CSV table of C-alpha atoms in Angstrom, one decimal:
chain,number,residue,atom,x,y,z
A,1,UNK,CA,-6.9,-9.1,23.6
A,2,UNK,CA,-5.8,-5.6,23.3
A,3,UNK,CA,-7.1,-3.0,25.6
A,4,UNK,CA,-6.3,0.8,26.2
A,5,UNK,CA,-6.4,2.9,29.3
A,6,UNK,CA,-6.2,6.4,29.1
A,7,UNK,CA,-4.5,8.5,31.9
A,8,UNK,CA,-4.0,12.3,32.4
A,9,UNK,CA,-0.3,13.2,32.8
A,10,UNK,CA,1.1,16.7,33.9
A,11,UNK,CA,4.4,17.5,32.4
A,12,UNK,CA,6.8,19.9,33.8
A,13,UNK,CA,7.4,23.3,31.8
A,14,UNK,CA,10.6,21.8,30.4
A,15,UNK,CA,8.8,18.5,29.4
A,16,UNK,CA,6.2,20.5,27.5
A,17,UNK,CA,8.8,22.1,25.4
A,18,UNK,CA,10.3,18.8,24.7
A,19,UNK,CA,7.0,17.4,23.8
A,20,UNK,CA,5.9,20.4,21.6
A,21,UNK,CA,9.2,19.9,19.6
A,22,UNK,CA,8.3,16.3,19.2
A,23,UNK,CA,4.9,17.0,18.3
A,24,UNK,CA,6.2,19.3,15.6
A,25,UNK,CA,8.8,17.0,14.2
A,26,UNK,CA,6.3,14.2,13.7
A,27,UNK,CA,3.9,16.5,12.1
A,28,UNK,CA,6.4,17.9,9.8
A,29,UNK,CA,7.4,14.4,8.7
A,30,UNK,CA,3.9,13.3,8.4
A,31,UNK,CA,3.1,16.3,6.1
A,32,UNK,CA,6.5,15.6,4.3
A,33,UNK,CA,5.7,12.0,3.5
A,34,UNK,CA,2.2,12.4,2.5
A,35,UNK,CA,3.3,15.2,0.2
A,36,UNK,CA,5.9,12.8,-1.4
A,37,UNK,CA,3.3,10.0,-1.6
A,38,UNK,CA,1.0,12.4,-3.6
A,39,UNK,CA,3.8,13.6,-6.0
A,40,UNK,CA,5.0,10.0,-6.7
A,41,UNK,CA,1.5,8.9,-7.4
A,42,UNK,CA,1.0,11.7,-9.8
A,43,UNK,CA,4.5,10.9,-11.5
A,44,UNK,CA,4.5,7.1,-11.6
A,45,UNK,CA,0.9,6.0,-10.6
A,46,UNK,CA,2.3,4.2,-7.8
A,47,UNK,CA,2.4,4.9,-4.1
A,48,UNK,CA,5.5,4.5,-1.3
A,49,UNK,CA,5.7,1.6,1.1
A,50,UNK,CA,6.5,2.0,4.7
A,51,UNK,CA,9.9,0.8,4.3
A,52,UNK,CA,10.5,3.4,1.7
A,53,UNK,CA,9.3,6.3,3.8
A,54,UNK,CA,11.2,4.9,6.8
A,55,UNK,CA,14.4,4.8,4.4
A,56,UNK,CA,14.1,8.5,4.2
A,57,UNK,CA,14.8,9.3,7.7
A,58,UNK,CA,18.6,9.1,8.1
A,59,UNK,CA,19.2,11.7,5.0
A,60,UNK,CA,16.3,13.8,6.4
A,61,UNK,CA,18.1,14.1,9.7
A,62,UNK,CA,21.3,15.3,8.0
A,63,UNK,CA,19.6,17.8,6.2
A,64,UNK,CA,17.3,18.9,9.1
A,65,UNK,CA,19.2,18.4,12.5
A,66,UNK,CA,16.1,19.6,14.5
A,67,UNK,CA,14.6,16.3,13.5
A,68,UNK,CA,16.7,14.5,16.0
A,69,UNK,CA,14.6,16.5,18.8
A,70,UNK,CA,12.0,13.6,18.4
A,71,UNK,CA,12.6,10.1,19.6
A,72,UNK,CA,13.7,8.1,16.3
A,73,UNK,CA,10.9,5.4,16.9
A,74,UNK,CA,8.3,8.1,17.2
A,75,UNK,CA,9.3,9.1,13.5
A,76,UNK,CA,9.1,5.5,12.2
A,77,UNK,CA,5.6,5.1,13.7
A,78,UNK,CA,4.7,8.1,11.5
A,79,UNK,CA,5.4,6.2,8.4
A,80,UNK,CA,3.6,3.0,9.7
A,81,UNK,CA,0.5,5.3,10.5
A,82,UNK,CA,0.5,7.0,7.0
A,83,UNK,CA,0.8,3.3,5.4
A,84,UNK,CA,-2.1,2.3,7.4
A,85,UNK,CA,-4.2,5.4,6.7
A,86,UNK,CA,-3.6,4.6,2.9
A,87,UNK,CA,-4.6,1.0,3.4
A,88,UNK,CA,-7.9,2.1,5.2
A,89,UNK,CA,-8.7,4.6,2.3
A,90,UNK,CA,-8.2,1.9,-0.3
A,91,UNK,CA,-10.4,-0.6,1.8
A,92,UNK,CA,-13.0,2.1,2.0
A,93,UNK,CA,-12.8,2.3,5.7
A,94,UNK,CA,-11.8,6.0,5.9
A,95,UNK,CA,-11.1,9.0,3.9
A,96,UNK,CA,-8.0,10.1,2.1
A,97,UNK,CA,-5.2,11.1,4.5
A,98,UNK,CA,-5.0,14.7,5.0
A,99,UNK,CA,-2.2,17.1,6.1
A,100,UNK,CA,-1.7,17.8,9.9
A,101,UNK,CA,-2.1,21.3,11.3
A,102,UNK,CA,0.0,22.7,14.2
A,103,UNK,CA,-3.5,23.9,15.6
A,104,UNK,CA,-5.7,21.5,17.4
A,105,UNK,CA,-4.9,18.0,18.9
A,106,UNK,CA,-1.4,16.8,18.6
A,107,UNK,CA,-0.2,13.3,19.3
A,108,UNK,CA,3.0,11.1,19.1
A,109,UNK,CA,3.3,7.3,19.6
A,110,UNK,CA,6.0,5.5,21.4
A,111,UNK,CA,6.0,1.8,20.2
A,112,UNK,CA,8.3,0.5,23.1
A,113,UNK,CA,10.6,1.3,25.9
A,114,UNK,CA,7.9,2.8,27.9
A,115,UNK,CA,7.3,1.9,31.6
A,116,UNK,CA,5.6,3.0,34.7
A,117,UNK,CA,7.8,3.8,37.8
A,118,UNK,CA,5.4,4.7,40.9
A,119,UNK,CA,3.2,7.6,39.9
A,120,UNK,CA,5.5,8.6,36.7
A,121,UNK,CA,5.3,7.5,33.3
A,122,UNK,CA,8.9,7.0,31.9
A,123,UNK,CA,9.2,8.0,28.3
A,124,UNK,CA,12.4,7.4,26.1
A,125,UNK,CA,14.6,10.0,24.6
A,126,UNK,CA,14.7,13.5,26.3
A,127,UNK,CA,11.2,13.5,27.9
A,128,UNK,CA,12.1,11.2,31.0
A,129,UNK,CA,9.7,10.9,33.9
A,130,UNK,CA,6.0,12.5,33.6
A,131,UNK,CA,3.8,12.5,36.5
A,132,UNK,CA,0.7,10.4,35.7
A,133,UNK,CA,-2.6,10.2,37.3
A,134,UNK,CA,-3.4,6.4,37.3
A,135,UNK,CA,-6.9,6.4,38.5
A,136,UNK,CA,-7.0,2.7,37.5
A,137,UNK,CA,-4.7,-0.1,37.4
A,138,UNK,CA,-4.0,-1.7,33.9
A,139,UNK,CA,-3.6,-5.4,33.5
A,140,UNK,CA,-1.2,-6.9,30.8
A,141,UNK,CA,2.0,-5.9,28.9
A,142,UNK,CA,2.4,-2.4,27.6
A,143,UNK,CA,2.7,-2.5,23.8
A,144,UNK,CA,2.2,1.3,22.8
A,145,UNK,CA,1.8,4.6,24.3
A,146,UNK,CA,0.2,7.4,22.6
A,147,UNK,CA,0.8,11.0,24.1
A,148,UNK,CA,-1.6,13.7,23.1
A,149,UNK,CA,-2.2,17.4,23.8
A,150,UNK,CA,-5.9,18.6,23.4
A,151,UNK,CA,-6.8,22.1,22.4
A,152,UNK,CA,-7.6,23.1,25.9
A,153,UNK,CA,-3.9,22.3,26.7
A,154,UNK,CA,-4.3,19.2,28.7
A,155,UNK,CA,-2.0,16.1,28.2
A,156,UNK,CA,-3.1,12.5,28.1
A,157,UNK,CA,-1.3,9.0,27.9
A,158,UNK,CA,-3.3,6.3,26.0
A,159,UNK,CA,-1.8,3.1,27.0
A,160,UNK,CA,-2.4,0.3,24.8
A,161,UNK,CA,-1.8,-3.2,26.8
A,162,UNK,CA,-2.2,-7.1,25.8
A,163,UNK,CA,-3.9,-8.7,28.6
A,164,UNK,CA,-3.1,-12.2,27.3
A,165,UNK,CA,-6.7,-13.3,27.1
A,166,UNK,CA,-8.3,-14.9,24.2
A,167,UNK,CA,-11.1,-13.1,22.4
A,168,UNK,CA,-14.4,-14.8,23.6
A,169,UNK,CA,-16.5,-16.8,21.2
A,170,UNK,CA,-19.6,-14.7,19.8
A,171,UNK,CA,-22.6,-16.2,21.1
A,172,UNK,CA,-26.3,-16.0,19.9
A,173,UNK,CA,-27.7,-18.1,22.6
A,174,UNK,CA,-30.1,-16.2,24.9
A,175,UNK,CA,-32.4,-13.3,24.5
A,176,UNK,CA,-32.0,-10.4,22.0
A,177,UNK,CA,-32.6,-6.7,22.6
A,178,UNK,CA,-33.3,-4.0,20.1
A,179,UNK,CA,-32.2,-0.5,20.7
A,180,UNK,CA,-33.8,2.5,19.0
A,181,UNK,CA,-31.8,5.8,18.9
A,182,UNK,CA,-33.6,9.3,19.2
A,183,UNK,CA,-33.2,13.0,20.4
A,184,UNK,CA,-35.7,13.2,23.4
A,185,UNK,CA,-34.6,9.8,24.7
A,186,UNK,CA,-31.1,8.8,23.5
A,187,UNK,CA,-31.9,5.1,23.4
A,188,UNK,CA,-35.1,3.2,23.6
A,189,UNK,CA,-34.8,-0.7,24.2
A,190,UNK,CA,-37.3,-3.2,23.0
A,191,UNK,CA,-38.1,-4.2,26.7
A,192,UNK,CA,-39.6,-0.6,27.2
A,193,UNK,CA,-36.6,1.0,28.8
A,194,UNK,CA,-36.0,4.7,27.8
A,195,UNK,CA,-32.9,6.6,28.6
A,196,UNK,CA,-33.0,10.4,28.4
A,197,UNK,CA,-30.7,12.4,26.3
A,198,UNK,CA,-28.7,14.7,28.9
A,199,UNK,CA,-28.2,17.3,25.9
A,200,UNK,CA,-24.8,18.6,27.3
A,201,UNK,CA,-24.2,21.0,24.7
A,202,UNK,CA,-27.3,22.8,25.3
A,203,UNK,CA,-26.6,23.0,29.0
A,204,UNK,CA,-23.3,24.8,28.2
A,205,UNK,CA,-24.5,26.8,25.3
A,206,UNK,CA,-25.2,30.0,27.0
A,207,UNK,CA,-21.7,29.9,28.6
A,208,UNK,CA,-20.1,29.0,25.3
A,209,UNK,CA,-21.9,32.0,23.7
A,210,UNK,CA,-20.6,34.5,26.1
A,211,UNK,CA,-17.0,33.4,25.8
A,212,UNK,CA,-17.3,33.5,22.0
A,213,UNK,CA,-18.4,36.7,22.1
A,214,UNK,CA,-15.5,37.9,24.3
A,215,UNK,CA,-13.3,36.2,21.8
A,216,UNK,CA,-14.6,38.2,18.8
A,217,UNK,CA,-13.9,41.5,20.6
A,218,UNK,CA,-10.2,40.5,21.1
A,219,UNK,CA,-7.5,41.7,18.7
A,220,UNK,CA,-6.3,39.1,16.2
A,221,UNK,CA,-2.7,38.0,17.3
A,222,UNK,CA,-3.0,39.1,20.8
A,223,UNK,CA,-2.2,37.3,24.1
A,224,UNK,CA,-5.8,38.2,25.3
A,225,UNK,CA,-7.2,36.4,22.2
A,226,UNK,CA,-5.2,33.6,22.8
A,227,UNK,CA,-6.3,33.4,26.4
A,228,UNK,CA,-10.0,33.6,25.2
A,229,UNK,CA,-9.5,31.0,22.7
A,230,UNK,CA,-8.1,28.8,25.5
A,231,UNK,CA,-11.2,29.2,27.6
A,232,UNK,CA,-13.5,28.4,24.7
A,233,UNK,CA,-11.6,25.2,24.3
A,234,UNK,CA,-11.9,24.2,27.9
A,235,UNK,CA,-15.7,24.4,27.5
A,236,UNK,CA,-15.7,22.3,24.5
A,237,UNK,CA,-13.6,19.9,26.4
A,238,UNK,CA,-15.9,19.7,29.3
A,239,UNK,CA,-18.8,19.1,27.0
A,240,UNK,CA,-16.8,16.2,25.1
A,241,UNK,CA,-15.8,14.6,28.5
A,242,UNK,CA,-19.3,14.7,29.9
A,243,UNK,CA,-20.6,13.2,26.9
A,244,UNK,CA,-18.2,10.5,26.5
A,245,UNK,CA,-18.7,9.5,30.2
A,246,UNK,CA,-22.2,9.3,30.0
A,247,UNK,CA,-22.0,7.1,26.7
A,248,UNK,CA,-19.6,4.9,28.2
A,249,UNK,CA,-21.7,4.2,31.3
A,250,UNK,CA,-25.0,3.7,29.3
A,251,UNK,CA,-23.3,1.3,26.8
A,252,UNK,CA,-21.9,-0.7,29.7
A,253,UNK,CA,-25.0,-0.8,31.5
A,254,UNK,CA,-26.9,-2.2,28.3
A,255,UNK,CA,-24.2,-4.7,27.6
A,256,UNK,CA,-24.2,-6.1,31.3
A,257,UNK,CA,-28.1,-6.1,31.4
A,258,UNK,CA,-29.1,-9.5,32.9
A,259,UNK,CA,-25.6,-10.8,32.4
A,260,UNK,CA,-25.7,-12.7,35.5
A,261,UNK,CA,-28.9,-14.7,34.7
A,262,UNK,CA,-28.8,-18.0,32.7
A,263,UNK,CA,-30.7,-16.1,29.8
A,264,UNK,CA,-28.7,-12.9,29.6
A,265,UNK,CA,-28.7,-10.8,26.4
A,266,UNK,CA,-26.6,-12.3,23.8
A,267,UNK,CA,-27.9,-10.2,20.7
A,268,UNK,CA,-27.7,-6.4,20.5
A,269,UNK,CA,-29.5,-4.9,17.5
A,270,UNK,CA,-29.3,-1.0,16.6
A,271,UNK,CA,-30.2,0.7,13.3
A,272,UNK,CA,-27.3,1.8,11.0
A,273,UNK,CA,-28.0,5.6,10.9
A,274,UNK,CA,-26.6,7.7,8.3
A,275,UNK,CA,-25.7,10.5,10.6
A,276,UNK,CA,-23.8,12.4,7.9
A,277,UNK,CA,-26.9,12.8,5.9
A,278,UNK,CA,-29.0,13.4,8.8
A,279,UNK,CA,-27.1,16.5,10.0
A,280,UNK,CA,-27.8,18.0,6.7
A,281,UNK,CA,-31.3,19.0,8.2
A,282,UNK,CA,-30.6,22.4,9.5
A,283,UNK,CA,-33.2,22.2,12.1
A,284,UNK,CA,-32.0,19.1,13.8
A,285,UNK,CA,-28.3,19.1,13.1
A,286,UNK,CA,-27.2,20.7,16.3
A,287,UNK,CA,-29.4,18.4,18.3
A,288,UNK,CA,-28.0,15.2,16.4
A,289,UNK,CA,-24.5,16.2,16.7
A,290,UNK,CA,-24.9,16.5,20.4
A,291,UNK,CA,-26.2,12.8,20.8
A,292,UNK,CA,-22.9,11.1,19.6
A,293,UNK,CA,-25.1,8.4,18.2
A,294,UNK,CA,-21.8,7.1,16.2
A,295,UNK,CA,-19.6,7.1,19.2
A,296,UNK,CA,-22.5,5.3,21.4
A,297,UNK,CA,-22.7,2.5,18.6
A,298,UNK,CA,-18.9,2.1,18.4
A,299,UNK,CA,-18.8,1.7,22.3
A,300,UNK,CA,-21.8,-0.9,22.2
A,301,UNK,CA,-19.9,-2.9,19.4
A,302,UNK,CA,-16.7,-3.4,21.2
A,303,UNK,CA,-18.1,-3.8,24.6
A,304,UNK,CA,-20.5,-6.5,23.3
A,305,UNK,CA,-17.8,-8.4,21.4
A,306,UNK,CA,-15.7,-8.4,24.5
A,307,UNK,CA,-18.3,-10.1,26.6
A,308,UNK,CA,-19.1,-12.6,23.6
A,309,UNK,CA,-22.3,-10.9,22.7
A,310,UNK,CA,-23.4,-10.4,18.9
A,311,UNK,CA,-23.8,-7.0,17.7
A,312,UNK,CA,-25.7,-6.4,14.6
A,313,UNK,CA,-26.7,-3.4,12.6
A,314,UNK,CA,-30.1,-3.2,10.7
A,315,UNK,CA,-30.1,-1.4,7.4
A,316,UNK,CA,-30.9,2.2,7.9
A,317,UNK,CA,-33.8,1.9,5.1
A,318,UNK,CA,-35.7,-0.5,7.1
A,319,UNK,CA,-39.1,1.1,8.0
A,320,UNK,CA,-38.8,0.2,11.7
A,321,UNK,CA,-41.0,3.1,13.1
A,322,UNK,CA,-43.8,2.8,10.3
A,323,UNK,CA,-44.2,-1.0,10.5
A,324,UNK,CA,-46.5,-2.6,13.1
A,325,UNK,CA,-44.6,-5.2,15.1
A,326,UNK,CA,-47.7,-7.2,15.8
A,327,UNK,CA,-49.3,-7.5,12.1
A,328,UNK,CA,-46.3,-6.1,10.0
A,329,UNK,CA,-48.7,-3.5,8.5
A,330,UNK,CA,-46.8,-0.4,7.3
A,331,UNK,CA,-48.4,3.1,7.4
A,332,UNK,CA,-47.8,5.3,4.5
A,333,UNK,CA,-46.6,8.4,6.5
A,334,UNK,CA,-45.7,9.1,10.2
A,335,UNK,CA,-44.3,12.6,10.8
A,336,UNK,CA,-41.8,13.1,13.6
A,337,UNK,CA,-44.5,14.8,15.9
A,338,UNK,CA,-46.6,11.8,16.0
A,339,UNK,CA,-45.1,9.9,19.0
A,340,UNK,CA,-48.1,7.3,19.5
A,341,UNK,CA,-50.2,5.8,16.6
A,342,UNK,CA,-52.6,3.0,16.2
A,343,UNK,CA,-52.4,0.4,13.6
A,344,UNK,CA,-55.3,0.6,11.1
A,345,UNK,CA,-55.1,-3.3,10.5
A,346,UNK,CA,-55.0,-4.8,13.9
A,347,UNK,CA,-56.0,-1.8,16.0
A,348,UNK,CA,-52.9,-2.0,18.3
A,349,UNK,CA,-51.6,1.3,20.0
A,350,UNK,CA,-47.9,1.9,19.7
A,351,UNK,CA,-45.5,4.0,21.3
A,352,UNK,CA,-43.4,5.0,18.1
A,353,UNK,CA,-39.9,4.5,19.7
A,354,UNK,CA,-40.8,1.3,21.4
A,355,UNK,CA,-42.4,-0.3,18.4
A,356,UNK,CA,-39.2,0.8,16.3
A,357,UNK,CA,-36.9,-1.0,18.8
A,358,UNK,CA,-39.1,-4.1,18.6
A,359,UNK,CA,-39.1,-4.1,14.9
A,360,UNK,CA,-35.2,-3.7,14.9
A,361,UNK,CA,-34.9,-6.7,17.2
A,362,UNK,CA,-37.1,-8.9,15.2
A,363,UNK,CA,-35.4,-7.9,11.9
A,364,UNK,CA,-32.1,-8.7,13.4
A,365,UNK,CA,-33.0,-12.0,14.7
A,366,UNK,CA,-34.3,-12.8,11.1
A,367,UNK,CA,-31.0,-11.9,9.6
A,368,UNK,CA,-29.4,-14.1,12.1
A,369,UNK,CA,-31.7,-17.1,11.3
A,370,UNK,CA,-30.9,-16.8,7.6
A,371,UNK,CA,-27.1,-16.9,8.3
A,372,UNK,CA,-26.3,-14.0,6.2
A,373,UNK,CA,-24.9,-10.4,7.2
A,374,UNK,CA,-27.0,-8.7,4.5
A,375,UNK,CA,-29.9,-6.6,5.7
A,376,UNK,CA,-33.2,-7.8,4.5
A,377,UNK,CA,-36.0,-6.4,2.5
A,378,UNK,CA,-39.3,-6.0,4.1
A,379,UNK,CA,-42.3,-4.7,2.2
A,380,UNK,CA,-40.2,-3.2,-0.7
A,381,UNK,CA,-37.5,-1.9,1.5
A,382,UNK,CA,-34.5,-1.8,-0.7
A,383,UNK,CA,-31.3,-2.8,0.9
A,384,UNK,CA,-28.3,-0.7,0.5
A,385,UNK,CA,-24.8,-2.1,-0.6
A,386,UNK,CA,-22.9,0.3,1.3
A,387,UNK,CA,-21.0,-1.0,4.3
A,388,UNK,CA,-21.3,0.5,7.6
A,389,UNK,CA,-18.1,2.3,8.8
A,390,UNK,CA,-19.1,1.2,12.5
A,391,UNK,CA,-18.8,-2.3,11.6
A,392,UNK,CA,-15.2,-2.0,11.1
A,393,UNK,CA,-14.4,0.5,13.9
A,394,UNK,CA,-11.6,-0.2,16.2
A,395,UNK,CA,-11.9,0.7,19.8
A,396,UNK,CA,-9.0,3.0,20.9
A,397,UNK,CA,-9.8,3.8,24.5
A,398,UNK,CA,-12.0,2.4,27.3
A,399,UNK,CA,-14.2,4.2,29.8
A,400,UNK,CA,-13.6,4.5,33.5
A,401,UNK,CA,-14.6,1.3,35.6
A,402,UNK,CA,-16.1,3.6,38.4
A,403,UNK,CA,-20.0,3.1,37.7
A,404,UNK,CA,-22.9,1.2,39.1
A,405,UNK,CA,-24.7,-1.4,37.2
A,406,UNK,CA,-28.0,-2.5,38.6
A,407,UNK,CA,-28.0,-6.1,39.2
A,408,UNK,CA,-31.2,-8.3,38.4
A,409,UNK,CA,-32.4,-10.1,41.4
């Protein structure tokens, strides 16, 4: 199996200049190749293959000698990534490839000739040895190393390794657990567990507001404005790291729940939420974006599959909150401010979120019993033919292993 480890790297000022040149060369080649693909398609109705794009490099290096500042294989990977981006677009897994900007996150990939030497990461070409904070050891053979620079100015190296292990067989033997996602509580399980939403953006919102006000008073193009922009980027990076760390630990805890017992959890069911449509509600958009539901579901998916568990998504139009899990009676309307309701048919009092998670679990088990991946209809609930993007998501990085998971006695 392939697994990625993300490390912080600290380049010297000279190495920062070399990396900036490499970022610029790869970004320019991406934009040049993308523009050429678009013009070729307009003219001939056909695109360009990976080999055709890579064949342009020798002539381009003669016309633009500064392209040699980047490692040759980094430029070849750009053609491979562009070809993959178009394939994902035609397979309806991603959007149409777009041009890259010199502002924001920058990255380059080294497909080989990368190794660790003590506390340093050795990159080919003009970069050399870069100090690396290896907070955790990696197991396996290095395949690809992606060096990136975030908007806050920090550098990272994502090391993709092959550990030589086989992908475990997906099992459905054991108990199932349904997970309902919310705002007050980020995740609610069918067993009654509720995990509070830390709301990291809300905690840093006041600090972010003050720094944005200072930025607005700086003169455009000045060094002080650049310094103020960097301070804002650091706050956003802090929020992002806190959220990602929390979601990593929460997803790992849920996947490992009761894993040491003979009847461990083998089926994880969640609801396929249309986050893109939900954030159109201007009253809830900020709160929904602060949760990171899509990232959480992606983490659950690849961690469950790595442990040999089944991850399944229930259709977003399935009325999980409005359906009684005892008698399957469905209420006509259930506003968001009603958190506890009583079924008119069986007189059972339900916690809105726990009832929804139980219904999600039961629906997932029913789908598995039918042996089909299609989401089911319940009392007139129409199934959508749209495929979830999360079902095809591929993990790029893994979280830190330094967390405590409660063990069942």
